[in-house]
Coordinates of C-alpha atoms (C1' of nucleotides) in Angstrom, one line a residue:
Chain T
X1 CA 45.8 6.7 -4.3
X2 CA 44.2 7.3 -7.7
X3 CA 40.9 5.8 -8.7
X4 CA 41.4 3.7 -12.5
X5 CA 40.5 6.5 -15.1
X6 CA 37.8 4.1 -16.6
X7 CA 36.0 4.8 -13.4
X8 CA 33.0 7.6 -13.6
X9 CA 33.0 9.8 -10.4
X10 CA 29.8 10.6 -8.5
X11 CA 28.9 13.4 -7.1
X12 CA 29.7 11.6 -3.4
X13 CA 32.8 10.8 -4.8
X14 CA 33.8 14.5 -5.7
X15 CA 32.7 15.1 -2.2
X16 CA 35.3 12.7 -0.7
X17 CA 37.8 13.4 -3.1
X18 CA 37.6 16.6 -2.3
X19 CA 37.3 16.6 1.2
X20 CA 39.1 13.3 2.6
X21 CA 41.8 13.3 4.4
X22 CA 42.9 9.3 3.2
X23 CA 40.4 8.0 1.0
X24 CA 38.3 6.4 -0.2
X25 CA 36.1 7.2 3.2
X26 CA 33.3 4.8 4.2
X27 CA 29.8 5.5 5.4
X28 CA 29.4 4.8 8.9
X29 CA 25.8 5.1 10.2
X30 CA 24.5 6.8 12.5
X31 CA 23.3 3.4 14.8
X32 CA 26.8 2.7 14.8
X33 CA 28.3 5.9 15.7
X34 CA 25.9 6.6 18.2
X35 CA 26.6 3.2 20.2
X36 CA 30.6 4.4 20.3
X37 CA 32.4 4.1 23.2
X38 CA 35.0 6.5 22.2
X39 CA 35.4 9.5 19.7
X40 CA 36.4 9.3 15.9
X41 CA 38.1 11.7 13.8
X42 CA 36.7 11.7 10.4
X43 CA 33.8 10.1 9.8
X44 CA 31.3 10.1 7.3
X45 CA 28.1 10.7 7.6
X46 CA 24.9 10.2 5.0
X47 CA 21.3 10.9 6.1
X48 CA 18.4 13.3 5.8
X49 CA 17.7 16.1 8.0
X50 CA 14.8 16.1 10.4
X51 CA 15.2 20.0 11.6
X52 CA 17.9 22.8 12.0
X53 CA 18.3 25.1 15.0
X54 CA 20.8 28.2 13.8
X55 CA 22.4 30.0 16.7
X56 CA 24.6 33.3 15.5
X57 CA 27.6 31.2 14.0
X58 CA 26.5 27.8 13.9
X59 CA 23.9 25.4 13.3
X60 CA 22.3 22.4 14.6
X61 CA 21.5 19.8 12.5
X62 CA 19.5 16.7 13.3
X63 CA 20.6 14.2 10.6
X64 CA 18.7 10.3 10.1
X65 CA 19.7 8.0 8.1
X66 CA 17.2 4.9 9.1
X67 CA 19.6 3.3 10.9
X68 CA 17.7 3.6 14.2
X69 CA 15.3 5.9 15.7
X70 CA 18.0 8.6 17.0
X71 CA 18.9 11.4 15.0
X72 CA 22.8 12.6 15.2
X73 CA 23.3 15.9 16.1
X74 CA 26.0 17.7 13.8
X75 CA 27.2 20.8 14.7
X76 CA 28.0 23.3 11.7
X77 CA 30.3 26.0 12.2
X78 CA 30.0 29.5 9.8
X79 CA 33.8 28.9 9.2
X80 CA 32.4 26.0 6.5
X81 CA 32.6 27.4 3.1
X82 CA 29.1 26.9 2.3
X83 CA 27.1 28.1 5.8
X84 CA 25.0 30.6 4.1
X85 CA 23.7 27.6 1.9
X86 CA 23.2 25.2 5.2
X87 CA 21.4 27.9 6.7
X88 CA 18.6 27.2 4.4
X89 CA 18.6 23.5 4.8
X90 CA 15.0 22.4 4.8
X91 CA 13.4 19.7 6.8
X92 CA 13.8 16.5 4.5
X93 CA 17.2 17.3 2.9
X94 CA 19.3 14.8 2.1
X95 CA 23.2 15.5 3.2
X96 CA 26.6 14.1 3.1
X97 CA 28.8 15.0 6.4
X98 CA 32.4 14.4 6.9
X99 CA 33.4 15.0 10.9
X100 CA 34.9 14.4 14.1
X101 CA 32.6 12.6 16.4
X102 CA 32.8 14.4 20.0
X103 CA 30.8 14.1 22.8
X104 CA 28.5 16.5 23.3
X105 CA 28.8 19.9 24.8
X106 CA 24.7 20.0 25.4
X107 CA 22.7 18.2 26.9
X108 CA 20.4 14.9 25.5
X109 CA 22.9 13.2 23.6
X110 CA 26.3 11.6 24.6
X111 CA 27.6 12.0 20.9
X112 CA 27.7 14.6 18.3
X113 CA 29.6 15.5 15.2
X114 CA 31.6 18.8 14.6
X115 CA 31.4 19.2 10.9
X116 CA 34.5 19.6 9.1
X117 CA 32.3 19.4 5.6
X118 CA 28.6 19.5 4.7
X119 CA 27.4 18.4 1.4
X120 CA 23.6 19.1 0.7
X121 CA 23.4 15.9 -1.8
X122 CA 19.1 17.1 -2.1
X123 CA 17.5 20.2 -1.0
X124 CA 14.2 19.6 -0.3
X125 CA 11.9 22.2 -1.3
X126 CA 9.5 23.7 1.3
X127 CA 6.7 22.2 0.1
X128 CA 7.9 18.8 2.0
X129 CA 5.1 17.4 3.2
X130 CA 6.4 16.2 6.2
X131 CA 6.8 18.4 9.2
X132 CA 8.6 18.7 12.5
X133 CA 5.8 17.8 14.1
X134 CA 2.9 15.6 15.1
X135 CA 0.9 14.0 11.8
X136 CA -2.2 12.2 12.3
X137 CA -1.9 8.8 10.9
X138 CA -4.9 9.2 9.0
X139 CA -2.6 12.1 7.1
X140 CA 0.5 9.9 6.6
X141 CA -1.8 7.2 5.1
X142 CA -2.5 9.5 2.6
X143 CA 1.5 9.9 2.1
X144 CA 2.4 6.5 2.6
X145 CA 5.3 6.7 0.0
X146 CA 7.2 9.1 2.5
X147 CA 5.6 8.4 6.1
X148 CA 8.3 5.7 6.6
X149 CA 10.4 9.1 7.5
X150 CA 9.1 9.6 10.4
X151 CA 10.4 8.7 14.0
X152 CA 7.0 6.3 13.9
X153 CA 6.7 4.4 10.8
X154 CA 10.5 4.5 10.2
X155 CA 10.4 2.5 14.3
X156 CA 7.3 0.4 12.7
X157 CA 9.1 -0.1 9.1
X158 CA 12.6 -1.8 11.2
X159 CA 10.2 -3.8 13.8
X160 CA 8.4 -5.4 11.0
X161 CA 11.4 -6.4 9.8
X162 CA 13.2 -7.7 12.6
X163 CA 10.1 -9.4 13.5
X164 CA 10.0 -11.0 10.2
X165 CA 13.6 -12.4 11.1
X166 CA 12.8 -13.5 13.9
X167 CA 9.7 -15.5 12.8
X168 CA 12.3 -17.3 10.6
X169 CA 14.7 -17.8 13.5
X170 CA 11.9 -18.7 16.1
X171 CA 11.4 -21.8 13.5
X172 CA 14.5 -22.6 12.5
X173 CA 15.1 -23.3 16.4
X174 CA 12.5 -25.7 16.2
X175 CA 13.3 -27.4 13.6
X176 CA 11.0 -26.5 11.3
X177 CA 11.4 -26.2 7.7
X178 CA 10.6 -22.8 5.5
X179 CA 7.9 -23.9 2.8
X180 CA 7.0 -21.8 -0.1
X181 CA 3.7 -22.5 -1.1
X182 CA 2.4 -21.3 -4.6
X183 CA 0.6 -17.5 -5.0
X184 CA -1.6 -18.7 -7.4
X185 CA -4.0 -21.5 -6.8
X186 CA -6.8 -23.1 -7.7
X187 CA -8.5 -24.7 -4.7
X188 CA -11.3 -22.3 -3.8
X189 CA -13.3 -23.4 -1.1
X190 CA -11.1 -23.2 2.0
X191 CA -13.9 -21.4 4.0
X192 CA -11.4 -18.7 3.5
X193 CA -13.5 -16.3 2.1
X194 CA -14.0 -14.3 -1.6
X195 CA -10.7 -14.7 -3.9
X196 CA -9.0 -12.5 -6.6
X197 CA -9.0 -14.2 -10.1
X198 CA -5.9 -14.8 -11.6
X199 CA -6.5 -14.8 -15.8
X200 CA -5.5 -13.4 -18.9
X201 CA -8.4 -13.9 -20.6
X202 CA -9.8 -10.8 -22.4
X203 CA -12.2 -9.2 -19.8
X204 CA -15.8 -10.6 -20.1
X205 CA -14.9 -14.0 -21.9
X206 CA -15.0 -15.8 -18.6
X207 CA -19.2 -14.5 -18.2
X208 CA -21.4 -17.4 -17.2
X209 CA -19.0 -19.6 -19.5
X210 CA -17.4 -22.3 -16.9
X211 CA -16.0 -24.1 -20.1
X212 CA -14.0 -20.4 -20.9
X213 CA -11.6 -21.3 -18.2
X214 CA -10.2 -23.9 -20.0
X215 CA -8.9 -21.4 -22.5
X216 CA -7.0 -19.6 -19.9
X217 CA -3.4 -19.7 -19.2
X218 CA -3.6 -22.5 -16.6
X219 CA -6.3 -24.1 -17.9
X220 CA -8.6 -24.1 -15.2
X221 CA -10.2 -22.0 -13.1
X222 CA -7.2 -19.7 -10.3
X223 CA -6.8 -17.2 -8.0
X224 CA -4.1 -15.7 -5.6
X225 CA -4.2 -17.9 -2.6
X226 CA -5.9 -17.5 0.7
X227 CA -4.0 -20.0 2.7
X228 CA -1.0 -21.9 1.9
X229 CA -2.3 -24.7 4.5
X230 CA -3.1 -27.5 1.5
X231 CA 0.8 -27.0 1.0
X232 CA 1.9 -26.9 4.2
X233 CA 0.2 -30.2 4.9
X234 CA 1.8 -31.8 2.1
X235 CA 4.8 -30.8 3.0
X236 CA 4.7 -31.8 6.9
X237 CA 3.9 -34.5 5.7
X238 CA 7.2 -35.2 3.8
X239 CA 9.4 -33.0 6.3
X240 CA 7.9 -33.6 9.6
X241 CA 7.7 -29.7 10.6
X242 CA 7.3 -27.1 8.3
X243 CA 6.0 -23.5 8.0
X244 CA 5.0 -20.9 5.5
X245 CA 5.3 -17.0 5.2
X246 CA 4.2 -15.0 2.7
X247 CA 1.6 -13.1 1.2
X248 CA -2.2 -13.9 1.1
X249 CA -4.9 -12.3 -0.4
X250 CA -9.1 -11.9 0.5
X251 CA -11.3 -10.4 -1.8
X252 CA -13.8 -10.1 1.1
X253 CA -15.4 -5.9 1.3
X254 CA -14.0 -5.7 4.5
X255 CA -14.0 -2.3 6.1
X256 CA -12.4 -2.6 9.4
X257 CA -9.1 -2.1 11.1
X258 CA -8.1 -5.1 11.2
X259 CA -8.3 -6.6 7.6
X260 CA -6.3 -6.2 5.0
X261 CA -6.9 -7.0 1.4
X262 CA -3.1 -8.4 0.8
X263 CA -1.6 -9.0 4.7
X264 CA 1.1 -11.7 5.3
X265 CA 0.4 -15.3 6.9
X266 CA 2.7 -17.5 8.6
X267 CA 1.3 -21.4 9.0
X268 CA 2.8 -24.1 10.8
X269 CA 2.3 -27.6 9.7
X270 CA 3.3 -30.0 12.3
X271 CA 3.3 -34.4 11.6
X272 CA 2.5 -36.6 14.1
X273 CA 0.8 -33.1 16.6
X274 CA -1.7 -32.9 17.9
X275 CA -4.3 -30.3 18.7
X276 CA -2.8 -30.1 22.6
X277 CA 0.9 -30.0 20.5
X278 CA -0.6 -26.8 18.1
X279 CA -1.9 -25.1 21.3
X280 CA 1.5 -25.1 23.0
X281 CA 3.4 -23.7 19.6
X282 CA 1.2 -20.7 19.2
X283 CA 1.8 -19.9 22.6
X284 CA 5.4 -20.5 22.4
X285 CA 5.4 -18.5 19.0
X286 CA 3.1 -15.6 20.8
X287 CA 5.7 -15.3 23.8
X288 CA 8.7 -15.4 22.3
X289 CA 7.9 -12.8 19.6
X290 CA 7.0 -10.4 22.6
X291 CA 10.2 -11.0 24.3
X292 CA 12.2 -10.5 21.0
X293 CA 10.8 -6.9 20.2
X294 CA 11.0 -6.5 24.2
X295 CA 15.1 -7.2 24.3
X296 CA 16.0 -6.8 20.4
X297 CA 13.8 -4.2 19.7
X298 CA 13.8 -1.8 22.6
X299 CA 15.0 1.4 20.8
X300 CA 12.1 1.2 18.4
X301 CA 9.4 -0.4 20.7
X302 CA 10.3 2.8 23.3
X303 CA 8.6 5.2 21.0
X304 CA 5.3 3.1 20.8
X305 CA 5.0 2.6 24.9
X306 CA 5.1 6.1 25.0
X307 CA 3.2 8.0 21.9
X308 CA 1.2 4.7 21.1
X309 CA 0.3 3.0 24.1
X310 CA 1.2 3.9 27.7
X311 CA 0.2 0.3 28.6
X312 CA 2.3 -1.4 26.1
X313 CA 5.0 -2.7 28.3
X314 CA 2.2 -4.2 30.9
X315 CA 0.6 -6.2 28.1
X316 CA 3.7 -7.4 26.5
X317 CA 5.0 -8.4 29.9
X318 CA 1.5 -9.7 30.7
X319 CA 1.5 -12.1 27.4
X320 CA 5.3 -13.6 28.2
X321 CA 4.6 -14.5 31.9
X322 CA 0.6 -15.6 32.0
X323 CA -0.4 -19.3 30.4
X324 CA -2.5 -18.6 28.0
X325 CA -6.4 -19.5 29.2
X326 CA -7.2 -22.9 27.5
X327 CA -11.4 -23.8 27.5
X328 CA -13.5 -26.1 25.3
X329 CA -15.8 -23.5 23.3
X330 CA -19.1 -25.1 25.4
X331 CA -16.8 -23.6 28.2
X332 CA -16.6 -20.1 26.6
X333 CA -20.3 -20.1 25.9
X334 CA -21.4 -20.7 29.1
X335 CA -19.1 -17.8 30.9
X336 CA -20.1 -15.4 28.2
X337 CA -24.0 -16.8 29.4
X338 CA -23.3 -16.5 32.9
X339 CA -21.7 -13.0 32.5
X340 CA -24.3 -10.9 33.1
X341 CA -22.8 -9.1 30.6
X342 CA -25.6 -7.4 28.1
X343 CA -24.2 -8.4 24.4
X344 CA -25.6 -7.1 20.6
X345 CA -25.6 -10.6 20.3
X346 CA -26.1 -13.2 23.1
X347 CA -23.6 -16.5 23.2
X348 CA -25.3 -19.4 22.3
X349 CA -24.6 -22.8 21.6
X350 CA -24.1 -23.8 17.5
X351 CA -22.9 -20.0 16.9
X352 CA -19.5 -18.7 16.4
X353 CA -18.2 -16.4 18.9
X354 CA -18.8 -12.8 18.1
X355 CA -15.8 -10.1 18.2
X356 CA -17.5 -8.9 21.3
X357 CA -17.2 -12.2 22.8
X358 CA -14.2 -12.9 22.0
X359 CA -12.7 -9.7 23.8
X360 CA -14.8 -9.6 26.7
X361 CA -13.2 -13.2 27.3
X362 CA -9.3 -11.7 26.7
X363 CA -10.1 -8.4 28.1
X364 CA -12.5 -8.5 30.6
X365 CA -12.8 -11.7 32.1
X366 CA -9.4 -13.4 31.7
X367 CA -7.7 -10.4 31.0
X368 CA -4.7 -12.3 29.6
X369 CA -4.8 -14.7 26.2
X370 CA -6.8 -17.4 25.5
X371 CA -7.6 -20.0 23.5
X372 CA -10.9 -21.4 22.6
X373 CA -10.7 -24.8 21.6
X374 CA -13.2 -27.8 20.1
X375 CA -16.1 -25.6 18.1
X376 CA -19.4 -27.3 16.7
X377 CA -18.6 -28.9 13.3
X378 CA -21.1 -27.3 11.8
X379 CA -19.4 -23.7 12.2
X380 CA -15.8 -25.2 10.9
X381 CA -14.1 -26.0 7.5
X382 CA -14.1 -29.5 6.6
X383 CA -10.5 -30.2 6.9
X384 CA -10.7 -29.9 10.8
X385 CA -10.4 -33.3 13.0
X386 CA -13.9 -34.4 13.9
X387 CA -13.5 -35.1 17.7
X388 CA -15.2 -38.7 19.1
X389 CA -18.3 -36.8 20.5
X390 CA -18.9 -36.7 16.6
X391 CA -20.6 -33.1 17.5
X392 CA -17.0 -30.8 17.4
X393 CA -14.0 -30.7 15.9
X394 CA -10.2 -30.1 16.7
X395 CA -10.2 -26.5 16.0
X396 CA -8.4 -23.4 18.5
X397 CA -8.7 -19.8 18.0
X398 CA -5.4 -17.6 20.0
X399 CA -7.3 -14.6 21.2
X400 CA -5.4 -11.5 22.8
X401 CA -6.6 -8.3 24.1
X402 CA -7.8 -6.0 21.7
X403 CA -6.9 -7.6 18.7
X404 CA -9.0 -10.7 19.0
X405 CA -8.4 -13.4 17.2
X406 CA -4.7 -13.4 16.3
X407 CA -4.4 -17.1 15.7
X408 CA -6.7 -20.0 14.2
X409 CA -5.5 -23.3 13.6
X410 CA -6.8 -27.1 14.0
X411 CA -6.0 -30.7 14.4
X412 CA -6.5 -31.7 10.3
X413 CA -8.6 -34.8 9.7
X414 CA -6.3 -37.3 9.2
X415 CA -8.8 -40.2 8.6
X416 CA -10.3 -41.0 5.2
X417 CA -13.4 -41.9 5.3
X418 CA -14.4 -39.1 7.6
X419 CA -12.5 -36.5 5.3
X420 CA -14.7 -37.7 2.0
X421 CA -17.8 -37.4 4.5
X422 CA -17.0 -33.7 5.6
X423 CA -16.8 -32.9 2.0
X424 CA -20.0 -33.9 1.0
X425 CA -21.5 -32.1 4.0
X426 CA -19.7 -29.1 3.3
X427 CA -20.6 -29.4 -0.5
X428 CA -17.1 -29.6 -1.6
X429 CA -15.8 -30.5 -5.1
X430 CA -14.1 -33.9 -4.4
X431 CA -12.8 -33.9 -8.3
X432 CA -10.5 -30.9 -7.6
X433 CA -9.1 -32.2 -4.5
X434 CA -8.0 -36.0 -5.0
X435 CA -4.3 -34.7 -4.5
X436 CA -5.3 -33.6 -1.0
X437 CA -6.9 -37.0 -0.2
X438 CA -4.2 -38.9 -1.5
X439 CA -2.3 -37.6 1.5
X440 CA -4.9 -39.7 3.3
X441 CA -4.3 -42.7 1.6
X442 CA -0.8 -42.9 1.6
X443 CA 0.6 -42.5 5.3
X444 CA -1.5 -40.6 6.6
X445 CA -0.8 -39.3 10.0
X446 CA -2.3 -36.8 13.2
X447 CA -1.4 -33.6 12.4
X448 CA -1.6 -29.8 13.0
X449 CA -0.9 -26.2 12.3
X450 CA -2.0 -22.8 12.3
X451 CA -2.5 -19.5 10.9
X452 CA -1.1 -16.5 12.3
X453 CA -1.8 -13.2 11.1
X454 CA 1.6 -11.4 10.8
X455 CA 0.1 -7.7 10.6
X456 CA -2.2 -8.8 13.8
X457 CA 0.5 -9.7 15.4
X458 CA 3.4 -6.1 14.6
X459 CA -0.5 -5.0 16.3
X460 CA -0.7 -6.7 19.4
X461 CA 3.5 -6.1 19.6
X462 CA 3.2 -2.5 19.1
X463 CA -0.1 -1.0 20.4
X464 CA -1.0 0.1 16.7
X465 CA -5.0 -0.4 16.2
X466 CA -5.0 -0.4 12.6
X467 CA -3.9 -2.7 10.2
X468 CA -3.1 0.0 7.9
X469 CA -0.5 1.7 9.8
X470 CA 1.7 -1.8 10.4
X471 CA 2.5 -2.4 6.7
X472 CA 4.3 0.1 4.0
X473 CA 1.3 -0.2 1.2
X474 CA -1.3 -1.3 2.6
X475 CA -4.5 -2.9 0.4
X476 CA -7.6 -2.0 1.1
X477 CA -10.8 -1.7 -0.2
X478 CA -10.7 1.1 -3.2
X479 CA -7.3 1.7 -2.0
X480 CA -4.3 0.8 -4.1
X481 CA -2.5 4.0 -5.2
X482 CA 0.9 3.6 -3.8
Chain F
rU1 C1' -22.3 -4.5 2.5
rC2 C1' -24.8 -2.2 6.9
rC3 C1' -24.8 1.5 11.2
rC4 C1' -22.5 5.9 13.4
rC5 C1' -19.1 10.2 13.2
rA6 C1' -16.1 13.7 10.6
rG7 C1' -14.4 17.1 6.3
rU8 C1' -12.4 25.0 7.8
rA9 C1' -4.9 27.8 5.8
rG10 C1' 0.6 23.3 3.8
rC11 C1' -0.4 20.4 8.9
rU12 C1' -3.3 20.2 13.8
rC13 C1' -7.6 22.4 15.2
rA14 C1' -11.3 26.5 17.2
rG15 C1' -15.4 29.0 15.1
rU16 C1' -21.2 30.7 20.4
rC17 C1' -28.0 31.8 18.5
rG18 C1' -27.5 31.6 11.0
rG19 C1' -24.7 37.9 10.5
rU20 C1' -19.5 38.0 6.0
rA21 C1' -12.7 33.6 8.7
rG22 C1' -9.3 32.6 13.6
rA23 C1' -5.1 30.3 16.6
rG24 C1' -0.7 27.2 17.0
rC25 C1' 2.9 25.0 14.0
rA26 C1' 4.9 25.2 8.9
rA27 C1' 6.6 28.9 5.0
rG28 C1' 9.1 34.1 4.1
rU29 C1' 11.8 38.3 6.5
rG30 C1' 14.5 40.2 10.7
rG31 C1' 16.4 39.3 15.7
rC32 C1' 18.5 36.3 19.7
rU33 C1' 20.5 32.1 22.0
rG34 C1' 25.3 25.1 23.0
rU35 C1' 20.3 24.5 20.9
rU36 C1' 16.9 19.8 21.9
rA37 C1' 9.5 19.5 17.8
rA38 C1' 14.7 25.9 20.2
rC39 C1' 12.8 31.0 21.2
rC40 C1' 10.9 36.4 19.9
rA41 C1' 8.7 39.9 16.3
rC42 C1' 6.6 40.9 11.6
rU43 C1' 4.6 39.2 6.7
rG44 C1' 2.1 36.3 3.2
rG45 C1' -1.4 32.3 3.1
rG46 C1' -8.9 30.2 2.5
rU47 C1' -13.3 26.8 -3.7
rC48 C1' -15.0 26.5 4.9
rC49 C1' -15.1 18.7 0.5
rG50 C1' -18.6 19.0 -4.3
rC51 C1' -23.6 19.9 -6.0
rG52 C1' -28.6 21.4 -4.9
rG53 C1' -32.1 23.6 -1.4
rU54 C1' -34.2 26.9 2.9
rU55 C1' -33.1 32.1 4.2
rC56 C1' -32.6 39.2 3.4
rG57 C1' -28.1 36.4 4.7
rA58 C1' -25.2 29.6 5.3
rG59 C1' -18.6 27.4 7.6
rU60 C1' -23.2 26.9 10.7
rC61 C1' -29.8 24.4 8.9
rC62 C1' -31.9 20.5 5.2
rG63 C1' -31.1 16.9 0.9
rU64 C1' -27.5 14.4 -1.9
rG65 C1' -22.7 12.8 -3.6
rC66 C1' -17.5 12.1 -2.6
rU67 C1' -13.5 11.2 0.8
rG68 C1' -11.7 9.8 5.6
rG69 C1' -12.4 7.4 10.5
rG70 C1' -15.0 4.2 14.1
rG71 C1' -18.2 -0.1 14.9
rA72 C1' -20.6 -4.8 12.8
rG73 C1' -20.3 -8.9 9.4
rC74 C1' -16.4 -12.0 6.9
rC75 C1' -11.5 -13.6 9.0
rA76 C1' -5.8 -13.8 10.1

RNA sequence: UCCCCAGUAGCUCAGUCGGUAGAGCAAGUGGCUGUUAACCACUGGGUCCGCGGUUCGAGUCCGUGCUGGGGAGCCA
């Protein structure tokens, strides 16, 4: 069959034409042809080689093409027309392969392909940064454009996004409602920390000039949003059960492993819940993302119980079969009190839990998840549902072993009056926020939701301890080159 | 932002008491083998992070800056 003659050949189409046996051949990749349960004549074959063994008249070569954490082994005979040039095939090559899929004559792999052509679409000089070998990941940061090649990231890279999916799916079987809640906003005082301005003002107009604002594009004062939560409520509000997932953004200087400057959020916004309601769905959402990467995942997640974390599969199994440890904050005060425990910082009442706390409660003393529950006012946002004691509110934070906190969410204040007076204690611009209240005055309902960090939780799924090494380009402090 | 640690070959690291630079892997060359981060031999490869100081002499000691990491705070 001839091809139109308006039609441009590439390079991979010279390679079929000229080696196909009925064309046009399709790419088939290796995820597929590995999970075969017979052999193919003729297949074709597109990846990038991870390493080459020669013996006298052949070669082994490891091709991946992303598709999955195994490489396919191709076996290339010195009968191919160009053997001399795969001879010098270089870690990181990029290659087309047309072959019979066989089973294997060696050991460690059920399939192989004898190569009846080899195309080297790329040869990738020696100065390939990558090696066959073990990188630190401090290293492969400073690579980050090509780290997702390795057997590692590339495992992290398809987790993320499977988890992703099943985030969606997870609320989809709920009922829940995907909400898209702007980038850039301009409520500011969300307890949520230091914001990056959004203008286009010429640099330096803005300087101790409130009025300047007024001149830029939106006309007001806005920044890239630290919580889509305002949204969400609006939103559950009008849908009943909703949820967001995307991008948010803290200015804060933090210089940890666990914060990220631009890190991805997902918030559920449930009508007519409760804070006992929002308890039980982060703990649904918590188990049943450990049991997806556990079953859907198990390729991938392999690599990391065994180079990452030996105890991986304990903890994951631990977090889908224990409750989850549910105590009133006075509670966790008074265990941390009664500990014995010497702390930088002793527990005491009116004072938010420190990280220390926090994990000796998940690791040492629980040693499973929990979640602290009803906090002093004083230490919350205003939005949170003042409880009748008139001393805490409806707040919960999820904490897991070695993360921390890895969820923090509340009962909103759904009553008026109370809403205006948080405010005012909290010193809060009423003017900018009479939308919000009018959610109060028309309808308003009980209601809940959450905020759960998505790179915290690839963490806690996959034993990685920083931040940094669970998404592509990460932002950091003086960090943005790729 | 604060506290602590580190920076030596392309990568991972060793370097004793202050005495003039080492290994493995990678690269190059040759050999061998249905191999599994293949193996064996040989070869090339250094601004010991930068600057300043102490010393006859500094990779090593001191000061300072930069970069990276860990911890804290902020939080998800």
């Amino acid at each position: 069959m001839r091809r139109p003659a308006t039609h441009h050949p590439t390079p991979c189409d010279v390679f079929e034409t000229r080696y196909r046996k009925r064309p046009p051949m399709k790419r088939t990749k290796v995820n597929d042809l590995l999970a075969s349960d017979s052999p193919l004549s003729q297949v074709l074959v597109k990846g990038w080689l991870r390493t080459r063994r020669d013996s006298k008249t052949f070669s082994f070569l490891e091709v991946n093409d992303g598709s999955c954490p195994a490489n396919l082994q191709v076996v290339a005979n010195d009968t191919l027309p160009n053997y001399e040039e795969l001879r010098k095939l270089t870690t990181g090559s990029a290659l087309a392969v047309v072959g019979d899929l066989v089973a294997s004559g060696g050991k460690g792999q059920r399939w192989e392909v004898t190569a009846s052509a080899v195309e080297v679409l790329s040869l990738a000089p020696e100065t390939y940064p990558l090696q066959k070998k073990r990188h630190t990941d401090e290293y492969l940061r400073s690579i980050a454009h090509l780290r997702p090649r390795t057997n590692k990231y590339g495992a992290m890279f398809r987790i993320r996004a499977d988890t992703a999916w099943a985030i969606h799916r997870f609320f989809r079987q709920h009922g829940f409602r995907w909400l898209h809640s702007p980038i850039i906003t301009a409520s500011d005082c969300e307890g949520a920390g230091e914001l990056f301005r959004v203008t286009t003002l010429p640099p330096g107009v803005t300087a101790g000039d409130e009025n300047a604002f007024s001149q830029d594009f939106f006309g007001a004062r806005a920044n890239l949003t630290v919580s889509g939560q305002l949204s969400a409520e609006m939103l559950a509000l009008a849908l009943g059960d909703v949820y967001t997932f995307g991008p948010t953004f803290r200015a804060e200087n933090s210089n940890t492993r666990r914060h990220a400057a631009e890190f991805w959020m997902v918030e559920p916004e449930m009508a007519f819940c409760d804070l006992s309601g929002n308890m039980d769905l982060g703990e649904a959402l918590i188990k049943e993302m450990a049991r997806f990467v556990m079953a859907e995942c198990a390729a991938d997640l392999e690599l990391f119980s065994r180079f990452v974390d030996p105890g991986l599969t304990t903890t994951l199994t631990g977090i889908i079969e224990k409750a989850f440890v549910r105590i009133r904050y006075t509670e966790a005060v008074a265990i941390l009190q009664r500990s014995g425990q010497e702390f930088g910082f002793p527990a005491q009442y009116g004072l938010d839990l420190q990280t220390e706390h926090e994990r000796y409660l998940t690791e040492v003393h629980f040693r499973a998840p929990v979640i602290v529950y009803d906090y002093p006012k004083q230490i919350k946002p205003f939005y949170m549902r003042v409880n009748d004691d008139g001393q805490t509110v409806a707040a919960m934070d999820v904490l897991v072993p070695v993360i921390g906190e890895i969820i923090g969410g509340s009962q909103r204040e759904e009553r008026l009056e109370i809403l205006e007076a948080r405010m005012g204690e909290c010193g809060i611009d009423r003017a900018a926020y009479e939308w919000y209240l009018d959610s109060r005055r028309y309808g308003s309902v009980v209601h809940s939701g959450f905020g759960m960090g998505f790179e915290r939780l690839l963490m806690m799924l996959t034993g990685v301890a920083n931040i940094r090494d669970v998404i592509p380009f990460p932002r950091t402090p003086g960090d943005i080159m790729f």
